Tab-separated table of C-alpha atoms and ligand atoms in Angstrom:
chain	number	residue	atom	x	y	z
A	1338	UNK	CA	118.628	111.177	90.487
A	1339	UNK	CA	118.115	107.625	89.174
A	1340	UNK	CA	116.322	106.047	92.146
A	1341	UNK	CA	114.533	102.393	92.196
A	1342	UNK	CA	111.689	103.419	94.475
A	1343	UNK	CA	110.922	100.162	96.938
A	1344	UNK	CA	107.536	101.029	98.538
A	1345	UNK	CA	106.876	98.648	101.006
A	1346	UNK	CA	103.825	98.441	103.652
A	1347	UNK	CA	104.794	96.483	107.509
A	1348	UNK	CA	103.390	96.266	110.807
A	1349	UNK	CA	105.942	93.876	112.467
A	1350	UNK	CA	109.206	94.589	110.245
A	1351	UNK	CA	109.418	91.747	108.657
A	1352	UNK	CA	108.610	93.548	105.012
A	1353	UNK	CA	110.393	96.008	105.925
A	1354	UNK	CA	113.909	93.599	106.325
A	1355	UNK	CA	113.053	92.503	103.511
A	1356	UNK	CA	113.323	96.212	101.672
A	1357	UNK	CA	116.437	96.994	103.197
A	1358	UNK	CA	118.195	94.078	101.991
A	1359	UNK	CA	116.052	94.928	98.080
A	1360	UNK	CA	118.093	98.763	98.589
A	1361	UNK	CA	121.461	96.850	99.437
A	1362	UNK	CA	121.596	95.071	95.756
A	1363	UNK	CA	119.954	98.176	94.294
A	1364	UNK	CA	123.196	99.857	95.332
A	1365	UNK	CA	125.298	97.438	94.518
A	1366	UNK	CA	125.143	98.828	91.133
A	1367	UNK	CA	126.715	102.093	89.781
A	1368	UNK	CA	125.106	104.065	88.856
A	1369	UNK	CA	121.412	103.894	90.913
A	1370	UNK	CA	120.187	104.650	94.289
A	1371	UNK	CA	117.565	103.034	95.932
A	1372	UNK	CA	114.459	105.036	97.936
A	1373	UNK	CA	112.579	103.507	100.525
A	1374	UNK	CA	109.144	104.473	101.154
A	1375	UNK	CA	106.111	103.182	103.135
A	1376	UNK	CA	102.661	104.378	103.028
A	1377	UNK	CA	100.230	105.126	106.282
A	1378	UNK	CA	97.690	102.858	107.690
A	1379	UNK	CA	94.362	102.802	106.392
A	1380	UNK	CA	91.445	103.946	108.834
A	1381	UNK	CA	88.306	101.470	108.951
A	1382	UNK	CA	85.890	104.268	109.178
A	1383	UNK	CA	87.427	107.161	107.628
A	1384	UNK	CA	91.040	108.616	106.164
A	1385	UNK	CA	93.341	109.109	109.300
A	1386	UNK	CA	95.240	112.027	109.791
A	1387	UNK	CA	98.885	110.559	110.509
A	1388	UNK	CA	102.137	113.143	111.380
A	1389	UNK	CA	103.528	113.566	107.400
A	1390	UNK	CA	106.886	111.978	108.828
A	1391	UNK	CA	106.575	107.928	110.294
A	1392	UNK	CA	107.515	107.859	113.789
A	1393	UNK	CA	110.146	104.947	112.365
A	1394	UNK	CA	111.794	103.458	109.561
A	1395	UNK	CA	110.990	105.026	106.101
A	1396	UNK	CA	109.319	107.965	104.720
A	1397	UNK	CA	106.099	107.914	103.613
A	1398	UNK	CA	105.708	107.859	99.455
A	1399	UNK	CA	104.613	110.691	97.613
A	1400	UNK	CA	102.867	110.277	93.929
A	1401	UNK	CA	106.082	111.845	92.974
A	1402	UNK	CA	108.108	109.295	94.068
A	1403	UNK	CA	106.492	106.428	92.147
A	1404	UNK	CA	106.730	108.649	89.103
A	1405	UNK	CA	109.773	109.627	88.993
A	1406	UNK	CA	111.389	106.308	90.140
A	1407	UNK	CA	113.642	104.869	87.345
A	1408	UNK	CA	112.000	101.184	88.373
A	1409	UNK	CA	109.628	99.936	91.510
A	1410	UNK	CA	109.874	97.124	93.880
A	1411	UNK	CA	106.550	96.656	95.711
A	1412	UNK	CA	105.952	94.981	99.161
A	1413	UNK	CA	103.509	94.122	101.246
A	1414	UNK	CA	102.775	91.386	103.567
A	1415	UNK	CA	100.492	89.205	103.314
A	1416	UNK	CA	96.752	89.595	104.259
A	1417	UNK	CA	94.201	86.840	103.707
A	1418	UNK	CA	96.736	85.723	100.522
A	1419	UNK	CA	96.709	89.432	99.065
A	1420	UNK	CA	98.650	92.573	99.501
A	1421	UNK	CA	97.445	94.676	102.860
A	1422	UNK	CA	94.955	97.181	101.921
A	1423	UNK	CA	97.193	100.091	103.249
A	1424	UNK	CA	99.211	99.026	99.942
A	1425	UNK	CA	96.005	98.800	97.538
A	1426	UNK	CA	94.963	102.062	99.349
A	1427	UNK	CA	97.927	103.803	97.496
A	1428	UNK	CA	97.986	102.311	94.457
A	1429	UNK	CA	94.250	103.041	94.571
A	1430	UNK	CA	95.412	106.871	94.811
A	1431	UNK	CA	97.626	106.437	91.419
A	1432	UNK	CA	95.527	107.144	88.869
A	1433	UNK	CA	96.758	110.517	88.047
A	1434	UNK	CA	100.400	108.410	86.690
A	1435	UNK	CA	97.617	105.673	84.772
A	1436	UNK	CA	96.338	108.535	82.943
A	1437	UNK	CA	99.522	110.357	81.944
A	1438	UNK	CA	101.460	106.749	81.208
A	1439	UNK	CA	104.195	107.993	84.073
A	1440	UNK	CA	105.209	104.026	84.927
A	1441	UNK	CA	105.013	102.682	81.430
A	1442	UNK	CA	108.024	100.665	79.974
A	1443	UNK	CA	109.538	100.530	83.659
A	1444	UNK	CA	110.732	97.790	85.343
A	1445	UNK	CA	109.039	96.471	88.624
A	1446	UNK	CA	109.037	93.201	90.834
A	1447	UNK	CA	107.026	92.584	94.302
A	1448	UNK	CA	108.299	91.148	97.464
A	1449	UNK	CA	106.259	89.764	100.560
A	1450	UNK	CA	106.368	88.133	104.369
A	1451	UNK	CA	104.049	85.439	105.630
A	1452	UNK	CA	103.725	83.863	109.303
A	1453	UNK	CA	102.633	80.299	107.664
A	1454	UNK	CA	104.899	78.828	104.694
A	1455	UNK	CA	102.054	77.723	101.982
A	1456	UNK	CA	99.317	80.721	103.629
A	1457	UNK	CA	99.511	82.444	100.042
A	1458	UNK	CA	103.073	84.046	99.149
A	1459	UNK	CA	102.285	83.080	95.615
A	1460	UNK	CA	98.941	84.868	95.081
A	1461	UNK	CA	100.262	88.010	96.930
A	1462	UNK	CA	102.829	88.537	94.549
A	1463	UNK	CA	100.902	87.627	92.009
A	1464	UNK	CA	98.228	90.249	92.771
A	1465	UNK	CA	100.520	92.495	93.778
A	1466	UNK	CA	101.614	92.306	89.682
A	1467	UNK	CA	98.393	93.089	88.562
A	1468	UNK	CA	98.178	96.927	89.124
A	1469	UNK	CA	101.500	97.093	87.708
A	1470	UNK	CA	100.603	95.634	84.531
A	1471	UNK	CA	97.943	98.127	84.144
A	1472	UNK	CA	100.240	100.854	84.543
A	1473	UNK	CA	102.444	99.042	81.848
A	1474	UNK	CA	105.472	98.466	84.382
A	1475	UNK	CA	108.028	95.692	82.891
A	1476	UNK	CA	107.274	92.539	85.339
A	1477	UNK	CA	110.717	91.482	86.736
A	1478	UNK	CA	110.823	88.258	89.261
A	1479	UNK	CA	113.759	86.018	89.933
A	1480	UNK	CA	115.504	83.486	87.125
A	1481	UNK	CA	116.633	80.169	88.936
A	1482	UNK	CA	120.182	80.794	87.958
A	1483	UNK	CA	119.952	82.264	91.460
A	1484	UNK	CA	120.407	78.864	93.151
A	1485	UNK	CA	118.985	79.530	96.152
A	1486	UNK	CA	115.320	79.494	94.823
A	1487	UNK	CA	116.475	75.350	94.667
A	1488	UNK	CA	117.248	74.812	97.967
A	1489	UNK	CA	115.750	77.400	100.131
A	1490	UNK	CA	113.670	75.833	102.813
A	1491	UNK	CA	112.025	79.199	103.849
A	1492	UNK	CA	110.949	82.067	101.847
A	1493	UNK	CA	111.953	82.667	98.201
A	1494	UNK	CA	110.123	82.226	94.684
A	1495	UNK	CA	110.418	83.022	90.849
A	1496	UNK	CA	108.140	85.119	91.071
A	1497	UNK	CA	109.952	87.787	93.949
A	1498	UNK	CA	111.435	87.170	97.177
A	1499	UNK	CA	109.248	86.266	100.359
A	1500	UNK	CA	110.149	85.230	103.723
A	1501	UNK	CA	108.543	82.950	106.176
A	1502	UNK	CA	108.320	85.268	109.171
A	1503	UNK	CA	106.682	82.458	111.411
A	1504	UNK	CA	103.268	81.919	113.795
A	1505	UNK	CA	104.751	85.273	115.867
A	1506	UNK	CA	106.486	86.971	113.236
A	1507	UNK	CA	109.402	87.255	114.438
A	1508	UNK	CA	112.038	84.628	112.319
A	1509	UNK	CA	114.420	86.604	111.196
A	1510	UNK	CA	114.943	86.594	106.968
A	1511	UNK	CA	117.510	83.279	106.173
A	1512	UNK	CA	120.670	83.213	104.461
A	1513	UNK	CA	118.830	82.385	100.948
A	1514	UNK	CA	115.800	84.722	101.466
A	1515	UNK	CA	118.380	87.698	102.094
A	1516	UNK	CA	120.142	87.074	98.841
A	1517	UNK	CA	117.073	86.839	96.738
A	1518	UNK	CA	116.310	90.123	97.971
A	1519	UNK	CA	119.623	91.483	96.866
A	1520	UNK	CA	119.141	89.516	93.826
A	1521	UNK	CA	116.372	91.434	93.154
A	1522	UNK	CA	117.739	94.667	93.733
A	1523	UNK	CA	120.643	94.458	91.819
A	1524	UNK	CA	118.223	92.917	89.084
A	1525	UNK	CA	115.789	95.489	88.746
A	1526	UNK	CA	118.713	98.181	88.851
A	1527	UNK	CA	120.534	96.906	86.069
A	1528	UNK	CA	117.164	96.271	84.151
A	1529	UNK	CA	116.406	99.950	84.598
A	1530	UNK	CA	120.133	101.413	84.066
A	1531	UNK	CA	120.047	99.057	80.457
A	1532	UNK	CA	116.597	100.363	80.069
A	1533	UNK	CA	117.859	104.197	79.924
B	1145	LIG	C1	94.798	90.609	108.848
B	1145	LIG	C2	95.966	89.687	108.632
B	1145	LIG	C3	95.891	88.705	107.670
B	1145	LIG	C4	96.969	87.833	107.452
B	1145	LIG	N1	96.866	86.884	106.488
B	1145	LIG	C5	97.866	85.992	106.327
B	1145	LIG	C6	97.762	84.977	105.345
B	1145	LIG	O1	96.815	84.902	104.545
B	1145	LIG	N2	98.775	84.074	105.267
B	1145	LIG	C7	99.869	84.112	106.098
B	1145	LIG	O2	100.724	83.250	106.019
B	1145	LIG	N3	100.019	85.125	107.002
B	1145	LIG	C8	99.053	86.054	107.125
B	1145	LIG	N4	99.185	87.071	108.028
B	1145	LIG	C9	100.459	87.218	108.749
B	1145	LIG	C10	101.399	88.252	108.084
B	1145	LIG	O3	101.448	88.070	106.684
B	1145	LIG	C11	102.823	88.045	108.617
B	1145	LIG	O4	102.805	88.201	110.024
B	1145	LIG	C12	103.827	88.984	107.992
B	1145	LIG	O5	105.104	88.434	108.185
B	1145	LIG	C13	103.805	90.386	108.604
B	1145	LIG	O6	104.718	91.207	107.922
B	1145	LIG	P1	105.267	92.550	108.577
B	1145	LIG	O7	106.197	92.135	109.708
B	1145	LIG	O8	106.015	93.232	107.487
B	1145	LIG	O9	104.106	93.347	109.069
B	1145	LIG	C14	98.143	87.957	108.235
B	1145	LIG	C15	98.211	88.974	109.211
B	1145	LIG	C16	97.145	89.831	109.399
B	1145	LIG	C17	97.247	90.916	110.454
């Protein structure tokens, strides 16, 4: 199955609205599916033993998953201007697909929520691209023929969709931020179905 894996990390929801509007423009395109997967918490002391299946909302991701994904979109929210360390915790665990070269030449782009508008969407996403360089993924974000990266007045960069999820996280994503997210589905589906 050609899949676009989007492996997303949220407490509150608000990342994970954002994923399920990333799968809408995935399938938007003939011809790929999207999968959404999350990954567990991360225990302070030591590895928690969670039920395999999420009480809610998506799956958790297997290794398998991430390789056999035809492209990746990665999100997380934001934590002290970086992904959340649930999120690093897995990529942490992906050196087995480093090794064997599983993610090179793939396309990927990163998506994130904030509660404050400048508290650090940029250097999330940016972060969040670093481990996928390593793995030699093909860094996708968002061209500004998408007009809404102009006049958004919440959420929404060049370099991957974010959303301003406000003081109580609870704003639902705006007209623009919604698009960008489908924007970036459809993107990194057709980048991956020109790609094969
Ligand atoms: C430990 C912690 C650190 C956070 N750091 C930031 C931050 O640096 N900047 C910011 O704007 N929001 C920060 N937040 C707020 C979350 O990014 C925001 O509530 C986000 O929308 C939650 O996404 P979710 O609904 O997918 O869990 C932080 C929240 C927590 C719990």
């Amino acid at each position: 199955m050609n899949y676009i894996l989007i492996l997303h990390y949220s407490r509150h929801g608000a990342t994970a609205a954002m994923a399920r509007q990333i799968a809408r423009g995935v399938e938007e395109m003939d011809g790929m599916e999207a999968r959404l997967r999350t990954v567990p918490e991360v225990s302070t002391t030591c590895e928690a033993v969670d039920p395999a299946v999420p009480d809610e909302g998506a799956p958790y991701a297997s290794l398998d998953d991430l390789r056999d994904c035809a492209g990746l979109a990665l999100g997380s929210p934001t934590r002290f201007g970086n992904m959340a360390a649930a999120m690093k915790h897995f990529i942490d665990s992906s050196s087995r697909l480093w090794i064997s070269g599983a993610l090179i030449g793939k396309p990927a782009g990163v998506f994130t929520s904030t509660s404050s508008m400048h508290g650090g969407q940029e250097t999330t996403l940016t972060s969040m691209m670093m481990p996928l360089l390593h793995h030699g993924m093909l860094l996708v974000g968002l061209p500004y023929s998408e007009n809404d990266l102009m006049h958004t007045q919440s959420g929404g960069t060049p370099y991957g969709p974010s959303h301003f999820a406000g003081s109580d996280s609870k704003l639902p994503l705006s007209d623009e931020e919604q698009r960008l997210c489908r924007a970036l589905g459809r993107r990194l589906a057709l980048t991956a179905l020109k790609l094969a």
